[in-house]
């Protein structure tokens, strides 16, 4: 990166579609970069061309878009393929061609025995043919045969050099066997040139680029950020000259034509393959940066990189497989490759896995990712845009995939375990810059966060330190003198709240609590996670005046909003975390005030009514469910959040001890957790076991623990929003249960209205006694 910055700040590079000095400099840079790319794949410039694209996906799209499909064509691809490869079938099917997915299994024992590529090494399992616009299937895909139909018929076979899900490396001898028609079950006589082969090398080229002199594929795609880490948004299509001549490019653009006339049908395309296939101005500054990446690769050599990364992966894979819970059950389930005794160039630098608890249930990948981020470890989770491999290794059937989608699961969301099955996995990958220390830190993270460790109790029994103890002492019958210490109202979602001595309750909890919010210009709900500036906005409600006052350090004037004013700006319904609301909006003066306060355009809205609301029980997977028994304002889950001072004190004692070794102490107060109710006089975490609460003449139902997120790591300091890893990292070490990090409890107010007319208004008062029940 230092070399890239020095280059771009020392030289002027211009659009290559010109004759200026800066343009000619870029032309030379691009030509040199093309040769570097071809050299990386050991592809002769006489036989191959390098086409720069906006990434591997754009390169694959270019092949699908321009390939000479016909009704006799077949697009065959392995099940383990990236979505960008699967997407090519849309072009094939739209032209009447047949698409066919296959599983290819390799007998590596036979390869070692015979020492040469043979069709006997592979076993092909076909899936059902896919065809649109007719029932007649192309003959060259019938019964798995790749026999040719005519001299002018072209078919395409696509596979990855390395699966981006499992890390499985495919045997590149498939290139010759497919092109020569010598795969299992193929006729001995086949006309040459009818099948073309595409290798998706986006994953594999980082450590083992395909050698095109040995394995002469027709198309190879790569992505440079997967090799160097930078630049992103740049890839390449390495295409054989004969294959390039068959590509049917329809669109023309700047840089692709020798001449065109605007008002008549006249265009003459350029002769160069690169110029015909590269639309518009290529990313020449990114291309100029490639030389600095290749300089490092050439210094290290790809063989050394492959050995280094495979050694690290082999070491970590073996250590993971040896990890056991206290009951001797495995912690790590690794997909694709087991730990080999000796690392070699065939060992993938990728490890894909899921983790199990000692009771056999799964840790969700989002829980793993969340905890890893607190340890400074960056993971990729989900299915990695590889649905075939994901379904294969996780054992997900078609019905599982469909039902998961119908349950609301989509790619890279938080639905990581559905009906007891993981919907995705966790992946780590080693590159040339990875170190042994990186590997050790990752293993240490797994050991400390997911492996159950026995501890001896005072009575000699063994307890698991990974089990969240929700009750201090089940047998203790003495109820402590618990009092209401503080009441805090947050009128505007994610803005500052204010404390009061007493406050009325309403059907939705504390009156006016989170009754307003800010919506971004794209319709998104603005919170402190997205807009930290919200934390600086102060709010106050004066019940006697019937007004909401809002202040911001970026505005000299104080905003005053009437609580009783009937707004006429009734807008359409909005969705807030899956909850539908009818809202009232304000005039542009109010919106402008908030827009200037947070530095982005937004709309100020007030909750008019909610379509659904919370229930008092839990639904599937232990998640809170919703029904129509109580009204909601703009809250995420429960109407009120209760925090115990004693629990905060216990957390601070743990923070003090964990922040030793010269580290700065991080202490928190109850306000860090944005509670509505703070109590004192209890014992740490006793609130976890309460089912109902009685404060004054008001009754509340506990909805369970509040699942904490990175939000509690944000705090104000001298007007600046500071983000750290605490207190969430410490809470994660002892307050985790089934993927959640719990602190505080959510409450639902029992207003006694039974869905009809509201009963007399009740008030909470600081100092009131809190009566609790565990029944």
Tab-separated table of N, CA, C and O in Angstrom, residues 523-569:
chain	number	residue	atom	x	y	z
A	523	UNK	N	-35.392	5.534	3.741
A	523	UNK	CA	-36.437	4.805	4.445
A	523	UNK	C	-35.933	4.004	5.630
A	523	UNK	O	-36.719	3.390	6.348
A	524	UNK	N	-34.608	3.996	5.872
A	524	UNK	CA	-34.047	3.227	6.974
A	524	UNK	C	-34.276	3.944	8.303
A	524	UNK	O	-34.366	5.167	8.366
A	525	UNK	N	-34.374	3.183	9.382
A	525	UNK	CA	-34.539	3.739	10.715
A	525	UNK	C	-33.156	4.097	11.254
A	525	UNK	O	-32.240	3.271	11.261
A	526	UNK	N	-32.987	5.329	11.711
A	526	UNK	CA	-31.686	5.787	12.177
A	526	UNK	C	-31.512	5.475	13.659
A	526	UNK	O	-32.383	5.790	14.480
A	527	UNK	N	-30.408	4.835	13.984
A	527	UNK	CA	-30.070	4.515	15.370
A	527	UNK	C	-28.629	4.920	15.614
A	527	UNK	O	-27.900	5.283	14.691
A	528	UNK	N	-28.199	4.833	16.876
A	528	UNK	CA	-26.821	5.203	17.200
A	528	UNK	C	-25.802	4.295	16.523
A	528	UNK	O	-24.663	4.698	16.297
A	529	UNK	N	-26.205	3.066	16.203
A	529	UNK	CA	-25.280	2.170	15.508
A	529	UNK	C	-24.875	2.758	14.158
A	529	UNK	O	-23.731	2.660	13.735
A	530	UNK	N	-25.857	3.354	13.471
A	530	UNK	CA	-25.599	3.936	12.153
A	530	UNK	C	-25.203	5.405	12.248
A	530	UNK	O	-24.385	5.885	11.462
A	531	UNK	N	-25.806	6.121	13.209
A	531	UNK	CA	-25.591	7.566	13.327
A	531	UNK	C	-25.217	7.885	14.779
A	531	UNK	O	-26.088	8.196	15.600
A	532	UNK	N	-23.927	7.823	15.132
A	532	UNK	CA	-23.517	8.093	16.514
A	532	UNK	C	-23.894	9.503	16.986
A	532	UNK	O	-24.018	9.742	18.193
A	533	UNK	N	-24.082	10.431	16.037
A	533	UNK	CA	-24.430	11.805	16.407
A	533	UNK	C	-25.750	11.891	17.186
A	533	UNK	O	-26.002	12.884	17.885
A	534	UNK	N	-26.608	10.865	17.060
A	534	UNK	CA	-27.869	10.866	17.795
A	534	UNK	C	-27.643	10.900	19.305
A	534	UNK	O	-28.481	11.401	20.060
A	535	UNK	N	-26.498	10.378	19.744
A	535	UNK	CA	-26.214	10.322	21.178
A	535	UNK	C	-26.032	11.709	21.777
A	535	UNK	O	-26.116	11.881	22.994
A	536	UNK	N	-25.772	12.713	20.952
A	536	UNK	CA	-25.554	14.071	21.463
A	536	UNK	C	-26.838	14.881	21.545
A	536	UNK	O	-26.841	16.006	22.069
A	537	UNK	N	-27.946	14.362	21.040
A	537	UNK	CA	-29.219	15.084	21.061
A	537	UNK	C	-29.913	14.843	22.400
A	537	UNK	O	-30.182	13.704	22.778
A	538	UNK	N	-30.175	15.935	23.124
A	538	UNK	CA	-30.796	15.855	24.455
A	538	UNK	C	-32.305	16.084	24.341
A	538	UNK	O	-32.754	16.917	23.544
A	539	UNK	N	-33.056	15.366	25.146
A	539	UNK	CA	-34.512	15.478	25.117
A	539	UNK	C	-35.062	15.719	26.519
A	539	UNK	O	-34.439	15.334	27.521
A	540	UNK	N	-36.230	16.344	26.587
A	540	UNK	CA	-36.903	16.568	27.866
A	540	UNK	C	-38.387	16.786	27.581
A	540	UNK	O	-38.751	17.478	26.623
A	541	UNK	N	-39.248	16.178	28.386
A	541	UNK	CA	-40.695	16.392	28.267
A	541	UNK	C	-41.199	17.083	29.525
A	541	UNK	O	-40.919	16.647	30.650
A	542	UNK	N	-41.922	18.178	29.316
A	542	UNK	CA	-42.590	18.880	30.406
A	542	UNK	C	-44.076	18.561	30.302
A	542	UNK	O	-44.762	19.025	29.383
A	543	UNK	N	-44.561	17.745	31.246
A	543	UNK	CA	-45.953	17.311	31.182
A	543	UNK	C	-46.921	18.467	31.417
A	543	UNK	O	-48.004	18.508	30.811
A	544	UNK	N	-46.535	19.403	32.263
A	544	UNK	CA	-47.424	20.523	32.545
A	544	UNK	C	-47.606	21.411	31.322
A	544	UNK	O	-48.710	21.874	31.021
A	545	UNK	N	-46.494	21.666	30.615
A	545	UNK	CA	-46.572	22.485	29.409
A	545	UNK	C	-47.050	21.685	28.205
A	545	UNK	O	-47.452	22.262	27.193
A	546	UNK	N	-46.966	20.344	28.311
A	546	UNK	CA	-47.370	19.503	27.192
A	546	UNK	C	-46.446	19.629	26.003
A	546	UNK	O	-46.902	19.646	24.855
A	547	UNK	N	-45.116	19.698	26.289
A	547	UNK	CA	-44.160	19.913	25.206
A	547	UNK	C	-42.953	18.991	25.338
A	547	UNK	O	-42.530	18.629	26.450
A	548	UNK	N	-42.424	18.632	24.180
A	548	UNK	CA	-41.144	17.919	24.064
A	548	UNK	C	-40.087	18.932	23.653
A	548	UNK	O	-40.242	19.625	22.642
A	549	UNK	N	-39.014	19.055	24.454
A	549	UNK	CA	-37.908	19.957	24.142
A	549	UNK	C	-36.714	19.131	23.652
A	549	UNK	O	-36.369	18.106	24.255
A	550	UNK	N	-36.095	19.590	22.572
A	550	UNK	CA	-34.954	18.881	21.986
A	550	UNK	C	-33.817	19.872	21.775
A	550	UNK	O	-34.032	20.975	21.246
A	551	UNK	N	-32.596	19.483	22.187
A	551	UNK	CA	-31.410	20.336	22.036
A	551	UNK	C	-30.301	19.557	21.349
A	551	UNK	O	-30.201	18.334	21.485
A	552	UNK	N	-29.464	20.299	20.631
A	552	UNK	CA	-28.306	19.701	19.968
A	552	UNK	C	-27.151	20.690	20.008
A	552	UNK	O	-27.365	21.902	19.845
A	553	UNK	N	-25.921	20.207	20.210
A	553	UNK	CA	-24.763	21.115	20.191
A	553	UNK	C	-24.533	21.751	18.820
A	553	UNK	O	-23.807	22.742	18.712
A	554	UNK	N	-25.167	21.195	17.788
A	554	UNK	CA	-25.002	21.750	16.442
A	554	UNK	C	-26.092	22.752	16.071
A	554	UNK	O	-26.088	23.276	14.962
A	555	UNK	N	-27.030	22.966	16.991
A	555	UNK	CA	-28.093	23.938	16.752
A	555	UNK	C	-28.164	24.911	17.931
A	555	UNK	O	-28.166	24.489	19.094
A	556	UNK	N	-28.243	26.190	17.638
A	556	UNK	CA	-28.332	27.182	18.700
A	556	UNK	C	-29.737	27.231	19.295
A	556	UNK	O	-29.902	27.510	20.481
A	557	UNK	N	-30.737	26.974	18.458
A	557	UNK	CA	-32.114	27.057	18.928
A	557	UNK	C	-32.582	25.721	19.492
A	557	UNK	O	-32.165	24.654	19.057
A	558	UNK	N	-33.462	25.812	20.506
A	558	UNK	CA	-34.041	24.620	21.113
A	558	UNK	C	-35.378	24.327	20.416
A	558	UNK	O	-36.201	25.208	20.230
A	559	UNK	N	-35.548	23.065	20.015
A	559	UNK	CA	-36.777	22.665	19.327
A	559	UNK	C	-37.871	22.376	20.353
A	559	UNK	O	-37.636	21.686	21.346
A	560	UNK	N	-39.059	22.906	20.104
A	560	UNK	CA	-40.205	22.658	20.971
A	560	UNK	C	-41.311	22.009	20.153
A	560	UNK	O	-41.708	22.521	19.114
A	561	UNK	N	-41.801	20.871	20.628
A	561	UNK	CA	-42.832	20.120	19.905
A	561	UNK	C	-43.993	19.858	20.856
A	561	UNK	O	-43.805	19.323	21.956
A	562	UNK	N	-45.181	20.222	20.425
A	562	UNK	CA	-46.365	20.023	21.248
A	562	UNK	C	-46.716	18.539	21.320
A	562	UNK	O	-46.680	17.821	20.321
A	563	UNK	N	-47.051	18.091	22.532
A	563	UNK	CA	-47.442	16.688	22.715
A	563	UNK	C	-48.890	16.453	22.316
A	563	UNK	O	-49.287	15.324	22.011
A	564	UNK	N	-49.683	17.521	22.331
A	564	UNK	CA	-51.119	17.374	22.126
A	564	UNK	C	-51.567	17.795	20.744
A	564	UNK	O	-52.731	17.603	20.391
A	565	UNK	N	-50.657	18.377	19.968
A	565	UNK	CA	-51.024	18.854	18.638
A	565	UNK	C	-51.426	17.695	17.730
A	565	UNK	O	-50.734	16.673	17.650
A	566	UNK	N	-52.557	17.849	17.046
A	566	UNK	CA	-52.999	16.839	16.090
A	566	UNK	C	-52.349	17.118	14.748
A	566	UNK	O	-52.634	18.124	14.098
A	567	UNK	N	-51.457	16.234	14.340
A	567	UNK	CA	-50.754	16.431	13.068
A	567	UNK	C	-51.627	15.967	11.913
A	567	UNK	O	-52.305	14.952	11.999
A	568	UNK	N	-51.556	16.721	10.854
A	568	UNK	CA	-52.352	16.366	9.677
A	568	UNK	C	-51.529	15.600	8.658
A	568	UNK	O	-52.073	15.066	7.701
A	569	UNK	N	-50.215	15.536	8.871
A	569	UNK	CA	-49.349	14.861	7.906
A	569	UNK	C	-49.306	13.360	8.199
A	569	UNK	O	-48.315	12.826	8.690
